[in-house]
């Protein structure tokens, strides 16, 4: 395939306003959307603002919405589009826009800070941690996250309802709560922090209606809903809605959850 | 600046004041509406069919087969089914179709199922209709309040679903009889029942609550090797939960329809031996 000219529409503007601007731009074999954005920047709009770093799907910087779908620009091949298709690129629509394709993702850093960190076990010093692979498998899936915040952007709880941003941590940080609650050495419970309960009470787990859009857009293919959010909902049920588990934990005098 | 759209002042969501000024509720160009439309049509068809069958109170037994909608049959007005799933718990005051008594359980199980929740939230309630497509509701509280907070009881319906699956397994065993209750026979209906019961069990065991109960709730799999194996097994089924939800929904309706056809005399069950 030799090169062709594609029709791009790129959102340009800032917090004051803006709109979609048309570009005719050259596309060569093997290129990705980020290449085309760079070409527009190099040849037609030198002040086009775009955030990127690795161009390898690993830094999570180049998140945008391409034809309405939240994706990484560097991992979206031009070959998935028809040559005569108009390709629309906008900034993430759940976060405040800074300029052009750059948004302020500070919401996510705020939410990250609200999740209490790993609590080290009291009886183990540095270098003494021993864990079985099967005990960390679940948490390790979640550690593949590249913090692109596409899931946070897509989640309708905050995307469509700005007012829920205070109460809801979003899929990425509920997954962090799940990761720590499943961590074999996290000693939160002995320190009086009940992550199963706070998932609902502090981080808004109940807002999630498990419609799986976070999973659909995650570029790392993490099963956010099936492996983190639903298991976390079940853990919250153990604490708050299951009299049998509650009774069992009273009788056996040890925390449920083995 | 570009085409000079002003930011939107008073609306929330993707049109909130701080967000990139784009008035379209979404910019998707693919057929995003197809999946919710097909889901809605499928669920609606099942609801119509099962409502008709559940209230009809007729044509649900044709020896040796009993419709899964009427099993177990717990009222006095049930048809006589030799060693069938009858238990007259409700007595004679129960005047309407006995299917209503028992269908509450599979209905509750499927209504609170994590997959069906996704399916109807998206297709009936448009919350959201598809990913990155703005939902039409001004407010959203998800499952934080009554009534949707009740979705948290799903695991209790799971326990009941195990009992119901047990009864349907018994019905399948009974289908290895002929019309005179002699054992060791098989007809086309037996096959229909077998396929249905396998799918019902696969769906029931692939439940997310089941996955949690058998092992997902543990912190240390290494200390519970048997439960770890069970969790892995349920996890493999769970990855197919959506497919199993649909397959078992269709198979249970087909099993019922098959009994209906026999009982209403449309055709006779082809016997194998
Ligand atoms: S599954 Fe839950 S967290 Fe994920 S996008 Fe849907 S509502 Fe948001
Ligand atoms: S979970 Fe996936 S979509 Fe969400 S921030 Fe991490 S990598 Fe991105
Ligand atoms: S540039 Fe790093 S993920 Fe795209
Ligand atoms: S039956 Fe679907 S999650 Fe339990």
Coordinates of C-alpha atoms and ligand atoms in Angstrom, one line a residue:
Chain A
X1 CA 0.0 0.0 0.0
X2 CA 1.4 3.4 -0.8
X3 CA 0.4 6.6 0.9
X4 CA -3.0 8.3 0.6
X5 CA -4.6 11.5 1.9
X6 CA -6.9 11.1 4.8
X7 CA -9.6 13.5 6.1
X8 CA -9.1 14.3 9.8
X9 CA -11.2 16.4 12.1
X10 CA -9.3 17.4 15.2
X11 CA -10.8 19.3 18.2
X12 CA -9.0 22.5 18.8
X13 CA -9.7 25.0 21.6
X14 CA -9.4 25.5 25.3
X15 CA -11.6 25.9 28.3
X16 CA -13.1 29.0 26.7
X17 CA -14.5 27.1 23.7
X18 CA -13.4 25.4 20.5
X19 CA -14.5 23.1 17.8
X20 CA -13.5 20.5 15.2
X21 CA -11.0 21.7 12.6
X22 CA -10.6 19.9 9.3
X23 CA -7.2 18.6 7.9
X24 CA -6.2 16.8 4.8
X25 CA -3.1 14.9 5.7
X26 CA -0.8 12.2 4.2
X27 CA -0.9 8.7 5.6
X28 CA 1.8 6.1 4.9
X29 CA 1.8 2.3 5.4
X30 CA 2.1 1.1 9.0
X31 CA 1.3 4.4 10.6
X32 CA -0.8 5.0 13.7
X33 CA -3.2 7.9 14.6
X34 CA -0.5 9.6 16.7
X35 CA 1.8 9.7 13.6
X36 CA -0.9 11.6 11.7
X37 CA -1.4 14.0 14.6
X38 CA 2.4 14.6 14.6
X39 CA 2.3 15.2 10.9
X40 CA -0.5 17.8 11.3
X41 CA 1.6 19.4 14.0
X42 CA 4.7 19.4 11.8
X43 CA 3.1 20.6 8.6
X44 CA -0.1 22.5 9.2
X45 CA -0.7 23.4 12.9
X46 CA 2.5 23.9 14.7
X47 CA 0.8 24.9 17.9
X48 CA -1.4 21.8 18.2
X49 CA -1.2 20.6 21.7
X50 CA -0.9 16.8 22.3
X51 CA 0.5 14.8 25.1
X52 CA 2.6 11.7 24.3
X53 CA 5.8 9.9 25.4
X54 CA 6.5 6.4 24.5
X55 CA 4.6 5.7 21.3
X56 CA 4.6 2.1 22.4
X57 CA 1.4 1.8 24.5
X58 CA 3.2 1.8 27.8
X59 CA 3.2 5.3 29.2
X60 CA -0.5 6.0 29.0
X61 CA -0.1 9.6 27.9
X62 CA -1.7 9.7 24.5
X63 CA -5.3 8.9 25.5
X64 CA -7.9 10.6 23.3
X65 CA -11.2 9.8 21.7
X66 CA -11.0 8.6 18.1
X67 CA -14.3 8.4 16.2
X68 CA -16.0 8.7 19.6
X69 CA -14.1 5.8 21.2
X70 CA -11.6 6.3 24.0
X71 CA -8.3 4.9 22.8
X72 CA -4.5 5.3 22.8
X73 CA -3.5 7.3 19.7
X74 CA -0.2 5.4 19.5
X75 CA -1.9 2.0 19.5
X76 CA -4.6 2.8 16.9
X77 CA -3.5 1.7 13.5
X78 CA -4.6 3.7 10.5
X79 CA -5.3 0.4 8.8
X80 CA -8.4 -0.1 10.9
X81 CA -10.1 2.8 9.0
X82 CA -11.3 3.0 5.5
X83 CA -9.3 5.3 3.3
X84 CA -12.2 7.5 2.6
X85 CA -13.4 7.6 6.2
X86 CA -13.4 10.9 8.2
X87 CA -11.4 10.4 11.4
X88 CA -12.4 12.5 14.3
X89 CA -10.0 13.0 17.2
X90 CA -11.1 14.8 20.3
X91 CA -9.6 15.1 23.8
X92 CA -11.0 12.9 26.6
X93 CA -14.5 14.2 27.3
X94 CA -14.8 13.3 31.0
X95 CA -12.1 15.7 32.1
X96 CA -11.6 19.4 31.9
X97 CA -9.9 20.5 28.7
X98 CA -6.6 22.4 28.9
X99 CA -5.9 22.9 25.2
X100 CA -6.6 21.0 22.0
X101 CA -6.0 17.3 22.8
X102 CA -4.7 17.8 26.3
X103 CA -6.9 17.4 29.3
X104 CA -6.4 18.0 33.0
X105 CA -6.4 14.5 34.5
X106 CA -5.9 15.7 38.0
X107 CA -9.1 14.1 39.1
X108 CA -7.4 10.7 38.9
X109 CA -4.4 11.8 41.0
X110 CA -6.8 13.1 43.6
X111 CA -8.6 9.7 43.6
X112 CA -5.3 7.8 43.8
X113 CA -4.4 9.7 46.9
X114 CA -7.7 8.9 48.6
X115 CA -7.0 5.1 48.5
X116 CA -5.0 4.2 51.7
X117 CA -1.7 2.7 50.8
X118 CA -0.5 -0.9 51.4
X119 CA -0.2 -1.5 55.1
X120 CA 3.1 -3.4 55.9
X121 CA 2.7 -6.5 58.2
X122 CA 4.0 -5.6 61.7
X123 CA 6.1 -8.8 62.1
X124 CA 8.0 -8.7 58.9
X125 CA 11.0 -6.5 58.0
X126 CA 12.1 -5.3 54.6
X127 CA 13.4 -8.3 52.6
X128 CA 11.4 -10.8 54.6
X129 CA 8.3 -10.7 52.5
X130 CA 7.5 -14.2 51.1
X131 CA 4.5 -14.8 48.9
X132 CA 3.2 -17.6 46.8
X133 CA 2.6 -16.9 43.1
X134 CA -1.0 -18.1 43.3
X135 CA -1.6 -15.5 46.1
X136 CA -0.4 -12.6 44.0
X137 CA -1.7 -13.6 40.6
X138 CA -4.9 -11.6 41.0
X139 CA -3.1 -8.4 42.1
X140 CA -0.5 -8.8 39.4
X141 CA -3.2 -8.6 36.7
X142 CA -4.2 -5.2 38.0
X143 CA -0.5 -4.1 38.2
X144 CA -0.5 -4.2 34.4
X145 CA -2.3 -0.8 34.4
X146 CA -0.5 1.9 32.6
X147 CA -2.6 4.7 34.1
X148 CA -3.9 5.9 30.8
X149 CA -7.3 6.7 32.5
X150 CA -9.3 5.6 29.5
X151 CA -11.4 3.6 31.9
X152 CA -12.0 6.6 34.1
X153 CA -12.9 8.7 31.0
X154 CA -15.4 6.1 29.7
X155 CA -17.1 5.3 32.9
X156 CA -20.6 6.9 32.6
X157 CA -20.8 7.4 36.4
X158 CA -18.5 10.4 36.1
X159 CA -18.4 11.0 32.3
X160 CA -22.1 11.7 32.3
X161 CA -22.5 13.1 35.8
X162 CA -19.9 15.6 36.9
X163 CA -21.5 15.7 40.4
X164 CA -20.5 12.1 41.0
X165 CA -16.8 12.9 40.9
X166 CA -16.6 13.6 44.6
X167 CA -18.2 10.3 45.7
X168 CA -16.9 7.9 43.1
X169 CA -13.2 6.8 42.8
X170 CA -13.7 5.3 39.3
X171 CA -12.8 1.8 38.0
X172 CA -9.0 2.3 38.1
X173 CA -9.0 3.2 41.8
X174 CA -11.7 0.7 42.9
X175 CA -9.4 -1.8 41.2
X176 CA -6.6 -0.5 43.4
X177 CA -8.8 -1.1 46.5
X178 CA -9.4 -4.7 45.2
X179 CA -5.7 -5.2 44.5
X180 CA -4.8 -4.3 48.1
X181 CA -7.7 -6.3 49.6
X182 CA -6.5 -9.4 47.7
X183 CA -2.9 -8.7 48.6
X184 CA -1.6 -11.6 50.7
X185 CA 0.5 -9.4 53.0
X186 CA -1.7 -6.3 53.3
X187 CA -2.3 -5.8 57.0
X188 CA -5.0 -3.1 56.7
X189 CA -7.5 -5.2 58.6
X190 CA -5.3 -5.5 61.7
X191 CA -4.7 -1.8 61.6
X192 CA -8.4 -1.2 61.7
X193 CA -8.9 -0.4 58.1
X194 CA -11.7 -2.5 56.4
X195 CA -11.2 -2.1 52.7
X196 CA -14.3 -4.2 51.9
X197 CA -16.4 -1.8 53.8
X198 CA -14.6 1.4 52.7
X199 CA -14.8 0.3 49.0
X200 CA -18.5 1.1 49.3
X201 CA -18.6 3.7 52.0
X202 CA -15.6 5.9 50.9
X203 CA -14.9 5.1 47.3
X204 CA -18.4 4.8 45.9
X205 CA -18.4 1.2 44.7
X206 CA -22.2 1.2 44.7
X207 CA -22.3 3.7 41.8
X208 CA -20.8 1.2 39.5
X209 CA -23.6 -0.7 37.7
X210 CA -21.1 -3.2 36.2
X211 CA -21.9 -2.2 32.6
X212 CA -18.3 -3.1 31.7
X213 CA -17.2 0.0 29.6
X214 CA -14.0 0.2 31.6
X215 CA -13.2 -3.3 30.6
X216 CA -14.1 -2.6 27.0
X217 CA -11.6 0.3 26.6
X218 CA -8.7 -0.9 28.7
X219 CA -5.7 -1.1 26.4
X220 CA -4.0 -3.6 28.7
X221 CA -6.9 -5.9 28.5
X222 CA -7.4 -6.1 32.2
X223 CA -10.7 -7.7 33.2
X224 CA -11.5 -4.7 35.5
X225 CA -15.2 -5.5 36.0
X226 CA -15.0 -9.3 36.2
X227 CA -11.9 -9.6 38.3
X228 CA -11.8 -6.5 40.4
X229 CA -15.2 -4.7 40.6
X230 CA -17.5 -7.6 40.9
X231 CA -15.3 -9.5 43.4
X232 CA -15.1 -6.3 45.4
X233 CA -18.9 -6.0 45.3
X234 CA -19.1 -9.5 46.6
X235 CA -16.6 -8.7 49.4
X236 CA -18.7 -5.7 50.4
X237 CA -21.7 -7.9 50.5
X238 CA -19.8 -10.2 52.9
X239 CA -19.4 -7.2 55.2
X240 CA -22.7 -5.4 54.9
X241 CA -25.4 -7.7 53.6
X242 CA -24.6 -11.3 54.6
X243 CA -25.9 -12.3 58.0
X244 CA -24.4 -15.8 57.6
X245 CA -20.9 -14.5 57.1
X246 CA -21.4 -12.0 59.9
X247 CA -22.6 -14.7 62.3
X248 CA -19.8 -17.0 61.2
X249 CA -17.1 -14.5 62.0
X250 CA -18.7 -13.8 65.4
X251 CA -18.8 -17.5 66.3
X252 CA -15.4 -18.5 65.0
X253 CA -13.8 -15.3 66.4
X254 CA -11.7 -14.6 63.5
X255 CA -12.2 -12.4 60.5
X256 CA -13.9 -14.0 57.6
X257 CA -11.9 -14.2 54.4
X258 CA -9.1 -16.7 55.3
Chain B
X1 CA -10.4 29.6 17.3
X2 CA -11.7 26.9 15.0
X3 CA -15.4 26.9 14.5
X4 CA -16.0 29.0 17.6
X5 CA -18.4 26.9 19.6
X6 CA -19.0 28.4 23.0
X7 CA -18.7 26.1 26.1
X8 CA -22.1 24.9 27.4
X9 CA -23.2 26.6 30.5
X10 CA -25.8 24.7 32.4
X11 CA -25.6 21.0 31.6
X12 CA -23.6 18.2 33.2
X13 CA -21.9 15.3 31.7
X14 CA -19.9 15.6 28.5
X15 CA -21.4 19.0 28.0
X16 CA -20.3 20.3 31.4
X17 CA -18.7 23.7 31.3
X18 CA -15.1 22.7 31.8
X19 CA -15.1 19.9 29.2
X20 CA -14.1 20.3 25.5
X21 CA -16.9 22.1 23.8
X22 CA -18.6 19.5 21.7
X23 CA -22.3 19.5 21.6
X24 CA -22.8 15.9 20.1
X25 CA -23.7 13.4 22.9
X26 CA -21.2 11.1 21.2
X27 CA -19.1 10.8 18.1
X28 CA -19.1 7.1 17.5
X29 CA -19.4 6.1 13.9
X30 CA -19.8 2.3 14.4
X31 CA -23.1 0.5 14.9
X32 CA -23.0 0.9 18.7
X33 CA -26.8 0.6 18.9
X34 CA -26.9 -2.9 17.5
X35 CA -25.9 -4.8 20.6
X36 CA -28.4 -3.1 23.0
X37 CA -31.1 -3.4 20.4
X38 CA -30.5 -7.1 19.9
X39 CA -30.3 -7.6 23.7
X40 CA -33.5 -5.7 24.3
X41 CA -35.3 -7.7 21.6
X42 CA -34.1 -11.0 23.0
X43 CA -35.0 -10.3 26.6
X44 CA -38.4 -8.9 25.5
X45 CA -39.2 -12.0 23.5
X46 CA -38.3 -14.2 26.5
X47 CA -40.5 -12.1 28.8
X48 CA -43.5 -12.3 26.5
X49 CA -43.1 -16.0 26.0
X50 CA -42.5 -16.9 29.6
X51 CA -45.4 -14.7 30.8
X52 CA -47.8 -16.5 28.5
X53 CA -46.6 -19.9 29.5
X54 CA -46.4 -19.2 33.2
X55 CA -50.0 -17.8 33.4
X56 CA -51.5 -20.3 30.9
X57 CA -51.6 -23.1 33.6
X58 CA -52.0 -25.7 30.9
X59 CA -50.0 -28.1 28.7
X60 CA -47.1 -28.4 31.0
X61 CA -47.0 -32.1 31.5
X62 CA -46.7 -34.9 29.0
X63 CA -45.4 -38.1 30.5
X64 CA -42.6 -38.4 31.3
X65 CA -41.7 -34.8 30.7
X66 CA -42.6 -31.8 33.0
X67 CA -42.0 -28.3 31.8
X68 CA -39.1 -26.6 33.6
X69 CA -41.5 -23.6 34.2
X70 CA -43.7 -25.8 36.4
X71 CA -41.1 -27.7 38.3
X72 CA -41.2 -28.2 41.2
X73 CA -45.0 -27.9 41.3
X74 CA -46.1 -26.8 44.7
X75 CA -49.9 -26.4 44.8
X76 CA -52.8 -28.7 44.9
X77 CA -54.0 -27.7 41.5
X78 CA -50.9 -29.2 39.9
X79 CA -51.3 -32.0 37.3
X80 CA -50.7 -35.5 38.6
X81 CA -47.2 -36.4 37.6
X82 CA -46.2 -40.0 38.7
X83 CA -43.1 -39.6 41.0
X84 CA -42.8 -36.2 39.5
X85 CA -41.7 -33.0 41.2
X86 CA -45.0 -32.4 43.0
X87 CA -45.2 -31.3 46.6
X88 CA -48.5 -29.8 47.7
X89 CA -47.0 -27.2 50.0
X90 CA -49.5 -24.5 49.2
X91 CA -52.7 -26.5 49.3
X92 CA -55.9 -25.7 47.6
X93 CA -56.2 -21.9 48.2
X94 CA -53.6 -21.4 45.5
X95 CA -55.9 -20.9 42.6
X96 CA -53.8 -19.4 39.8
X97 CA -51.0 -21.1 37.9
X98 CA -48.6 -23.0 40.1
X99 CA -45.7 -21.8 37.9
X100 CA -45.9 -18.4 39.6
X101 CA -44.8 -19.8 43.0
X102 CA -41.6 -21.3 41.7
X103 CA -40.7 -18.9 38.9
X104 CA -40.0 -16.1 41.4
X105 CA -36.6 -17.9 42.2
X106 CA -35.1 -18.2 38.7
X107 CA -36.6 -14.8 37.9
X108 CA -34.9 -13.2 40.9
X109 CA -31.7 -15.1 40.1
X110 CA -31.5 -13.8 36.6
X111 CA -32.8 -10.3 37.5
X112 CA -30.0 -9.8 40.0
X113 CA -27.4 -11.6 37.9
X114 CA -24.3 -9.4 37.2
X115 CA -24.6 -10.2 33.5
X116 CA -28.3 -9.5 33.1
X117 CA -27.9 -6.3 35.1
X118 CA -25.4 -5.1 32.5
X119 CA -27.7 -6.2 29.8
X120 CA -30.8 -4.5 31.0
X121 CA -29.1 -1.4 32.4
X122 CA -27.7 -0.9 28.9
X123 CA -30.5 -2.0 26.7
X124 CA -33.6 -1.0 28.6
X125 CA -32.4 1.8 30.8
X126 CA -29.7 3.3 28.5
X127 CA -27.4 3.7 31.5
X128 CA -25.3 3.9 29.4
X129 CA -26.7 2.7 26.0
X130 CA -23.1 2.0 24.9
X131 CA -19.6 3.0 26.0
X132 CA -18.9 6.7 25.5
X133 CA -22.5 7.4 24.4
X134 CA -24.1 9.9 26.7
X135 CA -26.9 8.5 28.8
X136 CA -30.2 10.5 28.8
X137 CA -30.6 10.7 32.5
X138 CA -30.0 13.9 34.5
X139 CA -29.2 12.1 37.7
X140 CA -27.5 8.9 38.5
X141 CA -27.0 7.1 41.8
X142 CA -26.3 3.6 40.4
X143 CA -26.8 0.8 42.9
X144 CA -26.3 3.0 46.0
X145 CA -29.9 3.3 47.0
X146 CA -33.2 1.5 47.2
X147 CA -34.4 -0.3 45.1
X148 CA -31.2 -1.1 43.2
X149 CA -29.2 -1.6 46.4
X150 CA -31.2 -4.8 46.7
X151 CA -29.0 -6.2 43.8
X152 CA -26.7 -7.1 46.7
X153 CA -28.9 -10.1 47.6
X154 CA -27.8 -11.9 44.4
X155 CA -26.0 -14.6 46.4
X156 CA -29.2 -15.8 48.1
X157 CA -30.9 -16.3 44.8
X158 CA -27.8 -18.3 43.8
X159 CA -28.4 -20.7 46.7
X160 CA -32.1 -21.1 45.6
X161 CA -30.9 -21.6 42.0
X162 CA -28.9 -24.5 43.2
X163 CA -32.0 -26.1 44.6
X164 CA -34.0 -25.4 41.4
X165 CA -31.2 -26.9 39.3
X166 CA -31.3 -29.9 41.5
X167 CA -35.0 -30.4 40.9
X168 CA -34.6 -29.9 37.1
X169 CA -31.8 -32.6 37.3
X170 CA -34.4 -34.9 38.9
X171 CA -36.8 -34.1 36.1
X172 CA -34.2 -35.0 33.6
X173 CA -33.6 -38.3 35.3
X174 CA -37.3 -39.0 35.2
X175 CA -37.3 -38.4 31.4
X176 CA -35.5 -41.7 31.0
X177 CA -38.8 -43.4 31.4
X178 CA -41.5 -44.2 28.9
X179 CA -45.1 -43.0 29.1
X180 CA -45.9 -45.9 31.4
X181 CA -43.1 -45.1 33.9
X182 CA -40.9 -47.9 32.9
X183 CA -37.2 -47.1 33.2
X184 CA -34.5 -47.3 30.6
X185 CA -36.1 -45.4 27.7
X186 CA -35.2 -42.3 25.8
X187 CA -37.0 -40.0 23.5
X188 CA -36.1 -36.7 21.7
X189 CA -37.5 -34.9 24.8
X190 CA -34.9 -36.7 26.9
X191 CA -32.2 -35.1 24.7
X192 CA -33.8 -31.7 25.0
X193 CA -33.9 -32.0 28.7
X194 CA -30.3 -33.2 28.9
X195 CA -29.0 -30.3 26.9
X196 CA -31.1 -27.9 29.0
X197 CA -29.9 -29.2 32.4
X198 CA -26.2 -29.1 31.3
X199 CA -26.6 -25.5 30.3
X200 CA -28.6 -24.6 33.5
X201 CA -25.8 -26.1 35.7
X202 CA -23.1 -24.4 33.7
X203 CA -24.9 -21.0 33.9
X204 CA -25.6 -21.5 37.7
X205 CA -22.0 -22.5 38.5
X206 CA -20.5 -19.8 36.4
X207 CA -22.2 -17.2 38.6
X208 CA -20.0 -14.4 40.0
X209 CA -21.3 -15.0 43.5
X210 CA -20.5 -18.7 43.2
X211 CA -17.0 -17.7 42.1
X212 CA -16.7 -15.6 45.3
X213 CA -18.1 -18.2 47.6
X214 CA -16.0 -21.2 46.4
X215 CA -12.8 -19.3 46.7
X216 CA -12.7 -15.7 45.5
X217 CA -13.3 -14.4 49.0
X218 CA -10.0 -15.9 50.2
X219 CA -6.8 -13.9 50.7
X220 CA -4.4 -16.9 50.6
X221 CA -5.2 -19.4 47.9
X222 CA -1.9 -21.2 48.9
X223 CA -3.6 -22.2 52.2
X224 CA -6.7 -23.7 50.5
X225 CA -5.5 -25.8 47.6
X226 CA -8.9 -27.5 47.0
X227 CA -10.9 -24.2 47.0
X228 CA -8.2 -22.7 44.8
X229 CA -8.8 -25.4 42.2
X230 CA -12.6 -24.9 42.5
X231 CA -12.2 -21.2 42.1
X232 CA -10.1 -21.7 38.9
X233 CA -12.7 -24.1 37.6
X234 CA -15.6 -21.7 38.2
X235 CA -13.4 -18.9 36.8
X236 CA -13.1 -20.7 33.5
X237 CA -16.9 -21.1 33.4
X238 CA -17.4 -17.5 34.5
X239 CA -15.4 -16.2 31.6
X240 CA -18.3 -17.5 29.5
X241 CA -21.1 -16.3 31.8
X242 CA -22.8 -14.1 29.2
X243 CA -22.9 -16.9 26.6
X244 CA -24.2 -19.4 29.2
X245 CA -26.8 -16.9 30.3
X246 CA -28.2 -16.7 26.8
X247 CA -27.8 -20.4 26.0
X248 CA -29.6 -21.5 29.1
X249 CA -32.3 -18.9 28.6
X250 CA -33.0 -20.3 25.1
X251 CA -32.7 -23.9 26.2
X252 CA -35.1 -23.6 29.1
X253 CA -37.7 -21.9 26.8
X254 CA -37.2 -24.6 24.2
X255 CA -37.6 -27.4 26.8
X256 CA -40.8 -25.8 27.9
X257 CA -42.0 -25.3 24.3
X258 CA -41.2 -28.9 23.6
X259 CA -43.4 -30.1 26.4
X260 CA -46.1 -27.6 25.3
X261 CA -46.1 -29.2 21.8
X262 CA -46.4 -32.7 23.2
X263 CA -49.0 -31.8 25.7
X264 CA -51.2 -29.9 23.3
X265 CA -51.0 -32.8 20.8
X266 CA -49.1 -31.1 18.0
X267 CA -46.9 -34.2 17.6
X268 CA -45.7 -37.2 19.5
X269 CA -42.3 -37.5 21.2
X270 CA -40.1 -39.6 18.8
X271 CA -38.9 -42.4 21.0
X272 CA -35.3 -43.8 20.5
X273 CA -35.7 -46.9 22.6
Ligands
LIG1 S1 -18.3 -1.3 35.0 FE1 -18.6 0.2 36.7 S2 -16.7 1.2 36.8 FE2 -16.6 0.1 34.9 S3 -17.3 1.7 33.4 FE3 -19.1 0.5 34.1 S4 -20.0 1.7 35.8 FE4 -17.9 2.4 35.4
LIG2 S1 -7.1 0.0 34.1 FE1 -6.7 -0.1 31.9 S2 -7.9 1.6 31.1 FE2 -7.8 2.0 33.3 S3 -6.0 3.3 33.5 FE3 -5.3 1.2 33.8 S4 -4.6 0.6 31.7 FE4 -5.8 2.5 31.5
LIG3 S1 2.4 7.5 23.7 FE1 2.8 6.3 25.5 S2 0.9 5.1 25.5 FE2 0.7 6.2 23.6
LIG4 S1 -26.0 -15.7 37.8 FE1 -25.0 -14.2 36.7 S2 -23.7 -13.4 38.2 FE2 -24.7 -14.8 39.4

